[in-house]
mmCIF file of C-alpha atoms in Angstrom:
data_model
loop_
_atom_site.group_PDB
_atom_site.id
_atom_site.type_symbol
_atom_site.label_atom_id
_atom_site.label_comp_id
_atom_site.label_asym_id
_atom_site.label_seq_id
_atom_site.Cartn_x
_atom_site.Cartn_y
_atom_site.Cartn_z
ATOM 1 C CA MET M 1 -22.850 35.800 -16.078
ATOM 2 C CA PRO M 2 -23.558 33.978 -19.373
ATOM 3 C CA TYR M 3 -27.238 33.300 -19.768
ATOM 4 C CA GLU M 4 -26.562 29.560 -20.139
ATOM 5 C CA VAL M 5 -25.135 29.449 -16.609
ATOM 6 C CA PHE M 6 -27.941 31.685 -15.307
ATOM 7 C CA LEU M 7 -30.625 29.399 -16.726
ATOM 8 C CA ALA M 8 -28.852 26.283 -15.460
ATOM 9 C CA LEU M 9 -28.810 27.699 -11.924
ATOM 10 C CA HIS M 10 -32.437 28.758 -12.313
ATOM 11 C CA HIS M 11 -33.466 25.244 -13.320
ATOM 12 C CA LEU M 12 -31.742 23.826 -10.251
ATOM 13 C CA ARG M 13 -33.793 26.036 -7.924
ATOM 14 C CA PHE M 14 -36.583 23.541 -7.684
ATOM 15 C CA GLY M 15 -39.931 24.902 -6.611
ATOM 16 C CA PRO M 16 -42.658 23.108 -4.661
ATOM 17 C CA LYS M 17 -44.275 21.867 -7.882
ATOM 18 C CA ARG M 18 -41.149 20.017 -8.982
ATOM 19 C CA ARG M 19 -40.685 17.547 -6.143
ATOM 20 C CA LEU M 20 -39.874 14.637 -8.458
ATOM 21 C CA ALA M 21 -36.998 16.523 -10.078
ATOM 22 C CA ARG M 22 -35.814 17.641 -6.664
ATOM 23 C CA VAL M 23 -35.774 14.069 -5.340
ATOM 24 C CA THR M 24 -33.939 12.692 -8.374
ATOM 25 C CA SER M 25 -31.357 15.474 -8.137
ATOM 26 C CA LEU M 26 -30.827 14.778 -4.450
ATOM 27 C CA ILE M 27 -30.422 11.074 -5.187
ATOM 28 C CA ALA M 28 -27.882 11.923 -7.898
ATOM 29 C CA VAL M 29 -25.853 14.085 -5.497
ATOM 30 C CA VAL M 30 -25.985 11.493 -2.704
ATOM 31 C CA GLY M 31 -25.115 8.638 -5.062
ATOM 32 C CA MET M 32 -22.239 10.582 -6.539
ATOM 33 C CA ALA M 33 -20.974 11.512 -3.063
ATOM 34 C CA VAL M 34 -21.131 7.937 -1.817
ATOM 35 C CA GLY M 35 -19.368 6.661 -4.925
ATOM 36 C CA VAL M 36 -16.565 9.211 -4.652
ATOM 37 C CA ALA M 37 -16.169 8.547 -0.928
ATOM 38 C CA ALA M 38 -16.026 4.796 -1.564
ATOM 39 C CA LEU M 39 -13.405 5.263 -4.279
ATOM 40 C CA ILE M 40 -11.291 7.494 -2.040
ATOM 41 C CA VAL M 41 -11.468 4.998 0.840
ATOM 42 C CA ALA M 42 -10.636 2.102 -1.507
ATOM 43 C CA LEU M 43 -7.604 3.906 -2.917
ATOM 44 C CA ALA M 44 -6.468 4.920 0.577
ATOM 45 C CA LEU M 45 -6.854 1.322 1.739
ATOM 46 C CA ALA M 46 -4.868 0.000 -1.226
ATOM 47 C CA ASN M 47 -2.139 2.581 -0.587
ATOM 48 C CA GLY M 48 -2.063 1.770 3.111
ATOM 49 C CA PHE M 49 -1.810 -1.976 2.567
ATOM 50 C CA ARG M 50 0.919 -1.575 -0.051
ATOM 51 C CA ASP M 51 2.942 0.911 2.037
ATOM 52 C CA GLU M 52 2.532 -1.117 5.216
ATOM 53 C CA MET M 53 3.688 -4.300 3.497
ATOM 54 C CA ARG M 54 6.647 -2.484 1.946
ATOM 55 C CA ASP M 55 7.707 -0.894 5.239
ATOM 56 C CA LYS M 56 7.352 -4.132 7.181
ATOM 57 C CA ILE M 57 9.282 -6.112 4.591
ATOM 58 C CA LEU M 58 12.092 -3.581 4.331
ATOM 59 C CA ARG M 59 12.338 -3.236 8.101
ATOM 60 C CA GLY M 60 13.707 -6.762 8.314
ATOM 61 C CA THR M 61 15.366 -7.247 4.930
ATOM 62 C CA ALA M 62 17.813 -5.399 2.754
ATOM 63 C CA HIS M 63 17.015 -2.878 0.065
ATOM 64 C CA LEU M 64 19.650 -4.620 -2.027
ATOM 65 C CA THR M 65 21.145 -8.087 -1.475
ATOM 66 C CA VAL M 66 24.612 -8.945 -2.801
ATOM 67 C CA MET M 67 25.665 -12.584 -3.147
ATOM 68 C CA ARG M 68 28.176 -14.710 -4.967
ATOM 69 C CA SER M 69 27.070 -15.973 -8.356
ATOM 70 C CA ASP M 70 28.099 -19.545 -7.416
ATOM 71 C CA GLY M 71 26.116 -19.449 -4.144
ATOM 72 C CA GLN M 72 29.178 -19.922 -1.937
ATOM 73 C CA PRO M 73 29.627 -17.983 1.348
ATOM 74 C CA ILE M 74 31.443 -14.641 1.256
ATOM 75 C CA LEU M 75 34.607 -14.990 3.353
ATOM 76 C CA ASP M 76 35.863 -11.415 3.000
ATOM 77 C CA TYR M 77 32.450 -9.836 3.652
ATOM 78 C CA LYS M 78 33.803 -7.081 5.908
ATOM 79 C CA ASP M 79 36.200 -5.751 3.291
ATOM 80 C CA MET M 80 33.555 -6.077 0.601
ATOM 81 C CA ALA M 81 30.974 -4.250 2.727
ATOM 82 C CA ALA M 82 33.468 -1.432 3.259
ATOM 83 C CA ARG M 83 33.889 -1.125 -0.530
ATOM 84 C CA ILE M 84 30.151 -1.189 -1.205
ATOM 85 C CA VAL M 85 29.476 1.622 1.277
ATOM 86 C CA LEU M 86 31.599 3.921 -0.903
ATOM 87 C CA VAL M 87 29.224 3.468 -3.850
ATOM 88 C CA PRO M 88 27.073 6.596 -4.409
ATOM 89 C CA GLY M 89 23.551 6.036 -3.113
ATOM 90 C CA VAL M 90 24.517 3.372 -0.560
ATOM 91 C CA VAL M 91 23.867 4.170 3.105
ATOM 92 C CA ALA M 92 25.074 0.998 4.830
ATOM 93 C CA ALA M 93 26.259 -2.524 4.035
ATOM 94 C CA THR M 94 26.741 -5.469 6.371
ATOM 95 C CA GLY M 95 27.169 -9.216 6.162
ATOM 96 C CA THR M 96 24.322 -11.551 7.126
ATOM 97 C CA THR M 97 23.103 -15.119 6.777
ATOM 98 C CA TYR M 98 19.741 -16.845 6.334
ATOM 99 C CA ASP M 99 19.695 -20.500 7.395
ATOM 100 C CA GLY M 100 16.886 -22.902 8.226
ATOM 101 C CA ALA M 101 16.678 -24.523 11.641
ATOM 102 C CA VAL M 102 14.382 -26.166 14.155
ATOM 103 C CA VAL M 103 13.946 -24.446 17.510
ATOM 104 C CA ILE M 104 12.807 -26.430 20.546
ATOM 105 C CA GLY M 105 11.027 -24.844 23.506
ATOM 106 C CA PRO M 106 8.827 -25.887 26.452
ATOM 107 C CA LYS M 107 5.687 -26.141 24.265
ATOM 108 C CA GLY M 108 7.313 -27.976 21.396
ATOM 109 C CA SER M 109 9.412 -27.423 18.287
ATOM 110 C CA THR M 110 8.894 -25.498 15.054
ATOM 111 C CA TYR M 111 10.734 -24.363 11.957
ATOM 112 C CA ALA M 112 12.715 -21.123 12.172
ATOM 113 C CA VAL M 113 14.991 -18.961 10.063
ATOM 114 C CA LEU M 114 18.344 -18.104 11.620
ATOM 115 C CA ARG M 115 19.213 -14.533 10.720
ATOM 116 C CA GLY M 116 22.900 -14.062 11.473
ATOM 117 C CA VAL M 117 23.765 -10.393 11.919
ATOM 118 C CA ASP M 118 27.036 -8.540 12.259
ATOM 119 C CA VAL M 119 27.033 -7.325 15.866
ATOM 120 C CA THR M 120 29.681 -4.722 15.064
ATOM 121 C CA SER M 121 27.350 -2.913 12.650
ATOM 122 C CA GLU M 122 25.201 0.029 13.743
ATOM 123 C CA GLN M 123 22.687 -0.979 11.089
ATOM 124 C CA THR M 124 21.831 -4.122 13.082
ATOM 125 C CA SER M 125 21.040 -2.128 16.219
ATOM 126 C CA ALA M 126 18.949 0.405 14.267
ATOM 127 C CA GLU M 127 16.985 -2.420 12.625
ATOM 128 C CA LEU M 128 16.220 -4.355 15.817
ATOM 129 C CA THR M 129 15.739 -1.714 18.512
ATOM 130 C CA PRO M 130 12.347 -0.257 17.358
ATOM 131 C CA SER M 131 10.650 -3.678 17.260
ATOM 132 C CA VAL M 132 11.810 -5.113 20.625
ATOM 133 C CA ILE M 133 8.845 -5.715 22.970
ATOM 134 C CA GLY M 134 10.592 -7.640 25.737
ATOM 135 C CA GLY M 135 14.107 -8.041 27.080
ATOM 136 C CA SER M 136 17.127 -6.252 25.639
ATOM 137 C CA ILE M 137 19.291 -6.698 22.560
ATOM 138 C CA ASP M 138 22.403 -5.468 24.415
ATOM 139 C CA PRO M 139 23.649 -9.023 25.116
ATOM 140 C CA LEU M 140 23.684 -9.564 21.371
ATOM 141 C CA PHE M 141 26.363 -6.868 21.075
ATOM 142 C CA GLU M 142 28.158 -7.320 24.426
ATOM 143 C CA ARG M 143 28.706 -11.010 24.951
ATOM 144 C CA SER M 144 30.791 -12.093 27.946
ATOM 145 C CA ARG M 145 32.876 -15.254 28.218
ATOM 146 C CA GLN M 146 30.239 -16.956 30.377
ATOM 147 C CA GLU M 147 27.683 -16.563 27.614
ATOM 148 C CA GLN M 148 29.691 -18.311 24.934
ATOM 149 C CA ASP M 149 28.025 -21.677 25.694
ATOM 150 C CA PHE M 150 24.585 -20.028 25.521
ATOM 151 C CA PRO M 151 24.762 -17.368 22.807
ATOM 152 C CA PRO M 152 22.046 -14.686 23.059
ATOM 153 C CA VAL M 153 19.308 -14.650 20.441
ATOM 154 C CA VAL M 154 16.286 -12.474 19.651
ATOM 155 C CA LEU M 155 13.051 -14.305 18.819
ATOM 156 C CA GLY M 156 9.947 -13.206 16.955
ATOM 157 C CA ALA M 157 6.882 -12.809 19.166
ATOM 158 C CA GLU M 158 4.760 -15.404 17.337
ATOM 159 C CA LEU M 159 7.645 -17.871 17.345
ATOM 160 C CA ALA M 160 8.152 -17.356 21.087
ATOM 161 C CA ALA M 161 4.452 -17.891 21.772
ATOM 162 C CA ARG M 162 4.369 -21.043 19.650
ATOM 163 C CA THR M 163 7.356 -22.627 21.413
ATOM 164 C CA GLY M 164 6.583 -21.241 24.882
ATOM 165 C CA LEU M 165 9.905 -19.415 25.149
ATOM 166 C CA LYS M 166 10.287 -16.253 27.230
ATOM 167 C CA VAL M 167 13.084 -13.804 27.919
ATOM 168 C CA ASN M 168 16.094 -15.497 29.639
ATOM 169 C CA ASP M 169 14.817 -18.989 28.750
ATOM 170 C CA ALA M 170 17.177 -21.520 27.226
ATOM 171 C CA ALA M 171 16.291 -23.057 23.876
ATOM 172 C CA GLU M 172 17.810 -25.690 21.642
ATOM 173 C CA ILE M 173 18.410 -25.022 17.962
ATOM 174 C CA ILE M 174 19.023 -27.766 15.423
ATOM 175 C CA SER M 175 20.478 -26.704 12.107
ATOM 176 C CA ALA M 176 18.399 -27.772 9.120
ATOM 177 C CA GLN M 177 21.546 -28.224 7.041
ATOM 178 C CA THR M 178 22.554 -31.358 8.933
ATOM 179 C CA GLY M 179 19.070 -32.655 9.601
ATOM 180 C CA LEU M 180 18.736 -34.443 12.950
ATOM 181 C CA SER M 181 22.415 -35.076 13.378
ATOM 182 C CA THR M 182 23.539 -35.254 17.009
ATOM 183 C CA SER M 183 26.879 -33.570 16.400
ATOM 184 C CA ASN M 184 27.677 -30.494 18.459
ATOM 185 C CA SER M 185 28.087 -28.396 15.334
ATOM 186 C CA SER M 186 24.451 -28.895 14.375
ATOM 187 C CA ARG M 187 22.853 -28.593 17.824
ATOM 188 C CA ARG M 188 23.282 -25.545 20.013
ATOM 189 C CA HIS M 189 21.704 -24.218 23.180
ATOM 190 C CA VAL M 190 20.947 -20.501 23.164
ATOM 191 C CA ARG M 191 19.480 -17.998 25.588
ATOM 192 C CA VAL M 192 16.556 -15.746 24.679
ATOM 193 C CA ALA M 193 17.809 -12.192 25.243
ATOM 194 C CA ALA M 194 14.831 -10.363 23.718
ATOM 195 C CA ILE M 195 11.574 -10.791 21.810
ATOM 196 C CA PHE M 196 10.658 -8.602 18.843
ATOM 197 C CA ARG M 197 7.466 -7.846 16.946
ATOM 198 C CA SER M 198 7.972 -6.381 13.476
ATOM 199 C CA GLY M 199 4.293 -6.431 12.537
ATOM 200 C CA LEU M 200 4.897 -8.822 9.623
ATOM 201 C CA PHE M 201 3.674 -12.310 10.492
ATOM 202 C CA GLU M 202 6.301 -14.137 8.416
ATOM 203 C CA TYR M 203 9.116 -12.518 10.398
ATOM 204 C CA ASP M 204 7.468 -12.696 13.808
ATOM 205 C CA SER M 205 6.618 -16.383 13.414
ATOM 206 C CA THR M 206 9.936 -17.699 12.048
ATOM 207 C CA TRP M 207 12.890 -15.361 12.514
ATOM 208 C CA ILE M 208 15.643 -15.676 15.090
ATOM 209 C CA TYR M 209 18.364 -13.028 15.223
ATOM 210 C CA LEU M 210 21.759 -14.229 16.469
ATOM 211 C CA PRO M 211 25.413 -13.182 16.102
ATOM 212 C CA LEU M 212 26.859 -13.834 12.693
ATOM 213 C CA ASP M 213 29.712 -15.995 13.992
ATOM 214 C CA THR M 214 27.231 -18.229 15.838
ATOM 215 C CA ALA M 215 25.097 -18.608 12.732
ATOM 216 C CA ALA M 216 28.178 -19.308 10.623
ATOM 217 C CA ALA M 217 29.189 -22.095 13.011
ATOM 218 C CA PHE M 218 26.000 -23.952 12.127
ATOM 219 C CA SER M 219 26.960 -24.035 8.458
ATOM 220 C CA GLY M 220 30.583 -24.909 9.205
ATOM 221 C CA GLU M 221 31.949 -21.648 7.784
ATOM 222 C CA ALA M 222 33.810 -19.604 10.356
ATOM 223 C CA ASP M 223 33.666 -15.826 9.893
ATOM 224 C CA ALA M 224 31.657 -15.971 6.667
ATOM 225 C CA ALA M 225 28.418 -14.414 5.438
ATOM 226 C CA SER M 226 26.025 -15.853 2.904
ATOM 227 C CA VAL M 227 24.975 -12.427 1.596
ATOM 228 C CA ILE M 228 25.649 -8.733 2.127
ATOM 229 C CA SER M 229 22.638 -6.593 3.035
ATOM 230 C CA VAL M 230 22.770 -3.117 1.530
ATOM 231 C CA GLN M 231 20.607 -0.148 2.526
ATOM 232 C CA VAL M 232 20.219 2.545 -0.134
ATOM 233 C CA ARG M 233 19.307 6.202 0.172
ATOM 234 C CA ASN M 234 16.498 6.163 -2.407
ATOM 235 C CA LEU M 235 14.255 3.082 -2.400
ATOM 236 C CA TYR M 236 12.900 3.760 -5.868
ATOM 237 C CA ASN M 237 16.347 4.349 -7.352
ATOM 238 C CA VAL M 238 17.622 0.987 -6.156
ATOM 239 C CA LYS M 239 18.165 -0.469 -9.638
ATOM 240 C CA GLN M 240 20.585 2.300 -10.584
ATOM 241 C CA THR M 241 22.453 1.743 -7.321
ATOM 242 C CA ALA M 242 22.498 -2.027 -7.951
ATOM 243 C CA ALA M 243 24.071 -1.450 -11.366
ATOM 244 C CA LYS M 244 26.865 0.576 -9.746
ATOM 245 C CA VAL M 245 27.471 -2.154 -7.160
ATOM 246 C CA LYS M 246 27.655 -4.858 -9.840
ATOM 247 C CA GLU M 247 30.060 -2.726 -11.828
ATOM 248 C CA LEU M 248 32.277 -2.456 -8.744
ATOM 249 C CA LEU M 249 32.245 -6.160 -7.823
ATOM 250 C CA GLY M 250 32.329 -7.728 -11.275
ATOM 251 C CA SER M 251 30.609 -10.787 -12.701
ATOM 252 C CA SER M 252 31.462 -12.999 -9.731
ATOM 253 C CA TYR M 253 28.659 -11.387 -7.745
ATOM 254 C CA THR M 254 24.986 -10.818 -8.394
ATOM 255 C CA THR M 255 22.390 -8.558 -6.791
ATOM 256 C CA VAL M 256 18.672 -8.789 -5.987
ATOM 257 C CA ASP M 257 16.799 -5.590 -5.088
ATOM 258 C CA TRP M 258 13.651 -5.386 -2.958
ATOM 259 C CA GLN M 259 11.421 -4.653 -5.947
ATOM 260 C CA GLU M 260 12.604 -7.748 -7.794
ATOM 261 C CA ALA M 261 12.374 -9.983 -4.715
ATOM 262 C CA ASN M 262 8.784 -8.908 -3.986
ATOM 263 C CA ARG M 263 7.542 -8.351 -7.544
ATOM 264 C CA PRO M 264 4.726 -10.985 -7.393
ATOM 265 C CA LEU M 265 3.307 -9.415 -4.227
ATOM 266 C CA PHE M 266 3.333 -5.821 -5.420
ATOM 267 C CA THR M 267 2.097 -6.821 -8.887
ATOM 268 C CA ALA M 268 -0.892 -8.521 -7.266
ATOM 269 C CA LEU M 269 -1.557 -5.460 -5.105
ATOM 270 C CA ALA M 270 -1.421 -3.182 -8.153
ATOM 271 C CA PHE M 271 -3.863 -5.448 -10.021
ATOM 272 C CA GLU M 272 -6.283 -5.455 -7.077
ATOM 273 C CA ARG M 273 -6.089 -1.674 -6.944
ATOM 274 C CA ARG M 274 -6.982 -1.353 -10.645
ATOM 275 C CA VAL M 275 -9.889 -3.798 -10.322
ATOM 276 C CA GLY M 276 -11.192 -1.917 -7.283
ATOM 277 C CA VAL M 277 -11.088 1.381 -9.162
ATOM 278 C CA VAL M 278 -13.048 -0.084 -12.088
ATOM 279 C CA ILE M 279 -15.716 -1.638 -9.849
ATOM 280 C CA ILE M 280 -16.278 1.501 -7.785
ATOM 281 C CA ALA M 281 -16.232 3.640 -10.943
ATOM 282 C CA LEU M 282 -19.225 1.581 -12.062
ATOM 283 C CA ILE M 283 -20.983 2.623 -8.847
ATOM 284 C CA ILE M 284 -20.296 6.256 -9.705
ATOM 285 C CA LEU M 285 -21.573 5.615 -13.232
ATOM 286 C CA ILE M 286 -24.850 4.293 -11.825
ATOM 287 C CA ALA M 287 -25.125 7.424 -9.702
ATOM 288 C CA ALA M 288 -24.418 9.532 -12.775
ATOM 289 C CA LEU M 289 -27.383 7.945 -14.531
ATOM 290 C CA ASN M 290 -29.564 9.734 -11.994
ATOM 291 C CA ILE M 291 -28.279 12.971 -13.495
ATOM 292 C CA THR M 292 -29.511 11.776 -16.875
ATOM 293 C CA THR M 293 -32.912 11.037 -15.371
ATOM 294 C CA THR M 294 -33.082 14.454 -13.726
ATOM 295 C CA LEU M 295 -32.179 16.307 -16.896
ATOM 296 C CA ILE M 296 -34.671 14.314 -18.960
ATOM 297 C CA LEU M 297 -37.361 15.435 -16.544
ATOM 298 C CA VAL M 298 -36.169 19.026 -16.873
ATOM 299 C CA VAL M 299 -36.226 18.809 -20.674
ATOM 300 C CA MET M 300 -39.732 17.404 -20.650
ATOM 301 C CA GLU M 301 -40.952 20.151 -18.322
ATOM 302 C CA ARG M 302 -39.105 22.953 -20.085
ATOM 303 C CA ARG M 303 -39.850 22.091 -23.723
ATOM 304 C CA ARG M 304 -41.891 25.255 -24.223
ATOM 305 C CA ASP M 305 -39.168 27.407 -22.614
ATOM 306 C CA ILE M 306 -36.562 25.756 -24.832
ATOM 307 C CA ALA M 307 -38.675 26.456 -27.903
ATOM 308 C CA ILE M 308 -38.941 30.124 -26.920
ATOM 309 C CA LEU M 309 -35.158 30.319 -26.478
ATOM 310 C CA ASN M 310 -34.708 28.860 -29.960
ATOM 311 C CA ALA M 311 -37.179 31.365 -31.393
ATOM 312 C CA MET M 312 -35.252 34.190 -29.726
ATOM 313 C CA GLY M 313 -32.049 33.120 -31.481
ATOM 314 C CA ALA M 314 -30.388 30.713 -29.031
ATOM 315 C CA THR M 315 -28.218 28.203 -30.883
ATOM 316 C CA SER M 316 -28.278 24.461 -30.417
ATOM 317 C CA ASN M 317 -24.862 24.628 -28.711
ATOM 318 C CA SER M 318 -26.217 27.167 -26.217
ATOM 319 C CA ILE M 319 -29.184 24.960 -25.418
ATOM 320 C CA MET M 320 -26.886 21.976 -24.900
ATOM 321 C CA SER M 321 -24.600 24.080 -22.730
ATOM 322 C CA ILE M 322 -27.450 24.844 -20.336
ATOM 323 C CA PHE M 323 -28.019 21.192 -19.528
ATOM 324 C CA VAL M 324 -24.330 20.295 -19.531
ATOM 325 C CA VAL M 325 -23.765 23.016 -16.930
ATOM 326 C CA GLU M 326 -26.663 21.661 -14.851
ATOM 327 C CA GLY M 327 -25.160 18.172 -14.836
ATOM 328 C CA ALA M 328 -21.709 19.576 -14.121
ATOM 329 C CA ILE M 329 -23.042 21.478 -11.102
ATOM 330 C CA VAL M 330 -24.727 18.363 -9.714
ATOM 331 C CA GLY M 331 -21.576 16.297 -10.346
ATOM 332 C CA LEU M 332 -19.315 18.916 -8.788
ATOM 333 C CA LEU M 333 -21.522 19.126 -5.710
ATOM 334 C CA GLY M 334 -21.595 15.345 -5.341
ATOM 335 C CA ALA M 335 -17.834 15.062 -5.870
ATOM 336 C CA SER M 336 -17.135 17.775 -3.279
ATOM 337 C CA VAL M 337 -19.336 16.104 -0.685
ATOM 338 C CA GLY M 338 -17.778 12.732 -1.525
ATOM 339 C CA VAL M 339 -14.249 14.051 -1.056
ATOM 340 C CA LEU M 340 -15.235 15.431 2.336
ATOM 341 C CA LEU M 341 -16.889 12.160 3.377
ATOM 342 C CA GLY M 342 -13.918 10.125 2.149
ATOM 343 C CA ALA M 343 -11.422 12.276 4.036
ATOM 344 C CA ILE M 344 -13.470 12.037 7.236
ATOM 345 C CA ALA M 345 -13.771 8.260 6.838
ATOM 346 C CA THR M 346 -10.001 7.819 6.487
ATOM 347 C CA VAL M 347 -9.295 9.962 9.549
ATOM 348 C CA VAL M 348 -11.823 8.067 11.666
ATOM 349 C CA ALA M 349 -10.605 4.663 10.440
ATOM 350 C CA ASN M 350 -6.984 5.521 11.242
ATOM 351 C CA HIS M 351 -7.815 7.013 14.637
ATOM 352 C CA PHE M 352 -9.762 3.975 15.831
ATOM 353 C CA GLN M 353 -7.739 1.436 13.778
ATOM 354 C CA LEU M 354 -10.907 0.044 12.230
ATOM 355 C CA ILE M 355 -9.144 -1.967 9.507
ATOM 356 C CA SER M 356 -7.785 -5.031 11.300
ATOM 357 C CA LEU M 357 -6.844 -8.301 9.629
ATOM 358 C CA PRO M 358 -5.784 -11.780 10.761
ATOM 359 C CA GLY M 359 -1.993 -11.612 10.649
ATOM 360 C CA ASP M 360 -1.504 -15.275 9.728
ATOM 361 C CA VAL M 361 -3.565 -14.734 6.565
ATOM 362 C CA TYR M 362 -2.646 -11.211 5.440
ATOM 363 C CA SER M 363 0.815 -10.965 7.111
ATOM 364 C CA ILE M 364 -0.094 -7.672 8.816
ATOM 365 C CA SER M 365 -2.690 -7.179 11.561
ATOM 366 C CA ASN M 366 -3.640 -3.535 10.990
ATOM 367 C CA VAL M 367 -3.910 -1.461 7.816
ATOM 368 C CA PRO M 368 -3.776 2.339 7.859
ATOM 369 C CA LEU M 369 -5.603 4.352 5.212
ATOM 370 C CA ASN M 370 -3.065 6.472 3.354
ATOM 371 C CA LEU M 371 -4.864 9.252 1.527
ATOM 372 C CA ASN M 372 -2.928 11.418 -0.904
ATOM 373 C CA LEU M 373 -3.872 14.416 -2.988
ATOM 374 C CA ARG M 374 -3.378 12.675 -6.331
ATOM 375 C CA ASP M 375 -5.911 9.934 -5.546
ATOM 376 C CA THR M 376 -8.390 12.471 -4.177
ATOM 377 C CA VAL M 377 -8.221 14.538 -7.338
ATOM 378 C CA PHE M 378 -8.427 11.358 -9.428
ATOM 379 C CA ALA M 379 -11.654 10.251 -7.714
ATOM 380 C CA ALA M 380 -13.205 13.707 -8.066
ATOM 381 C CA LEU M 381 -12.264 13.896 -11.754
ATOM 382 C CA ILE M 382 -13.823 10.490 -12.459
ATOM 383 C CA ALA M 383 -17.084 11.655 -10.882
ATOM 384 C CA PHE M 384 -17.017 14.948 -12.739
ATOM 385 C CA ALA M 385 -16.250 13.317 -16.099
ATOM 386 C CA LEU M 386 -19.052 10.774 -15.698
ATOM 387 C CA SER M 387 -21.410 13.598 -14.736
ATOM 388 C CA ILE M 388 -20.591 15.416 -17.974
ATOM 389 C CA LEU M 389 -21.113 12.239 -20.005
ATOM 390 C CA ALA M 390 -24.474 11.708 -18.330
ATOM 391 C CA THR M 391 -25.690 15.072 -19.660
ATOM 392 C CA LEU M 392 -25.013 14.398 -23.333
ATOM 393 C CA TYR M 393 -28.222 12.542 -24.181
ATOM 394 C CA PRO M 394 -30.698 14.956 -22.500
ATOM 395 C CA ALA M 395 -28.676 17.964 -23.769
ATOM 396 C CA ARG M 396 -28.869 16.713 -27.355
ATOM 397 C CA ALA M 397 -32.573 15.962 -26.899
ATOM 398 C CA ALA M 398 -33.147 19.553 -25.742
ATOM 399 C CA ALA M 399 -31.154 20.973 -28.652
ATOM 400 C CA SER M 400 -33.163 18.927 -31.159
ATOM 401 C CA ILE M 401 -36.518 20.454 -30.130
ATOM 402 C CA ARG M 402 -38.107 22.345 -33.057
ATOM 403 C CA PRO M 403 -39.474 25.650 -31.822
ATOM 404 C CA ALA M 404 -42.210 26.043 -34.483
ATOM 405 C CA GLU M 405 -43.779 22.657 -33.827
ATOM 406 C CA MET M 406 -43.503 23.041 -30.062
ATOM 407 C CA LEU M 407 -45.126 26.510 -30.006
ATOM 408 C CA ARG M 408 -47.842 25.372 -32.403
ATOM 409 C CA ASP M 409 -48.676 22.357 -30.211
ATOM 410 C CA ALA M 410 -48.662 24.580 -27.118
ATOM 411 C CA ASN M 411 -51.257 26.869 -28.740
#
C-alpha cells in the first residue's frame, strides 16, 4: 500500500480526542449521501414522468401520421395503408379521423373529439382492449343491422362521468363542423358500448371512439379517412421511416411524427430535468464543502506531522495526495450510501405509488420512478468529482507548509 493511502486511512480513524473532526466528517458523508439520493430520485422522477407521458400519448395516437398536403380527406386510404405497411420499419397502418363534436348525456353536454377507427384493422383492437374498464368493444367490430340507427361508441372515463353516460346508454352527438344544425347528417344518436381509461386526462376527458364510416358520415365524406395512422418498429428511428414513406407517396402527402407533434412538451421536460440536476448538484456542492472543513481541521492538527514528512523527503505532490485521497474516501462513502438510499426510495415510491398528481393539471395521475444505471453512475460521479474539488484548497495548504519553520516553532 502506498504510504499516502496508508496515512489517509490513518487520519480517518478518528480517536476520542478528535470529536470535532469526526462530527464534520460524518456530516460530510451524510450530506453527500442525501444529495446523491435526492439527485437519483429527481432523475428517476423526470424519467418516469417523461416515459409515462410518452407511453400514454403513443397508446392513443400514431407514431407517424400521414395526411394530404392540401388537407383533403384520403378516399383510397385502404390501398394507401396497404402500400405503407410494405415500407421497411412500418408495423401497421390504418385510416382514422379526428373531428370535433358535442356529446349530450343525462348530466349535460360537453366538447368531444370523434376518433373514427377502421374496425377491420387489428391495430384498433390492440389499441383499445388494454384500456377498457367497462363494457365491451366487440360491438364496435360486429355491428348488426339493428344497431345501425344507434352505432356503438367507446367513451373516455372522464367524459362519461362528466356527461353522466354509462354502458348501454344512448347519447346524442352533434358534429362541430355544422354547428347546431338540425340536419340528420350532423346529429346522431349512438349507444355507449364501452368506457376506456388510458391514463392520459386529455384522452379520457374528450375522446370518443366510433367506426370510421360513422365518423365519416358526420363530415359528409363516405368511406374516407382524414389521416393514416402508422405504427413503426423503432420509436426513435421514426424520422428515417417517415422519409421512406414520403419517398413512396410523393409530394402530395406530408407526415408528422410523434417527436415533432410533441416537441414543446418533451423540450420542456428536458429543460426541467437539466434545471433539477443543477439545483441538486448545488446541494451536493454544499455537502462537499464539509469535506473542505474536515480537511482544514486535519491540516491544522497535523502540521507538525506534515513538517516531519517533508523533512523525511516527502514531496509536495505526495502531501497533496494524502489529503486528496482522504476527501475521495469520504466522497466515495457518501456517494455509495446515497446510491443505496436513492435506489431504496425509488423502490418504495413505486411499490406504494407515492407520486400521485391531479390528472386535470398534469395529464397523468400517477408517476413511476424509472431508475437506470446511467443516471445512477452520473449522480455518483458528480458527488465524487465535487469531493475531489473540495480537497484542493486544504491539500495545497498542507503542501505549502515549510518544515523548518514548523519544527522550529514546535521546539
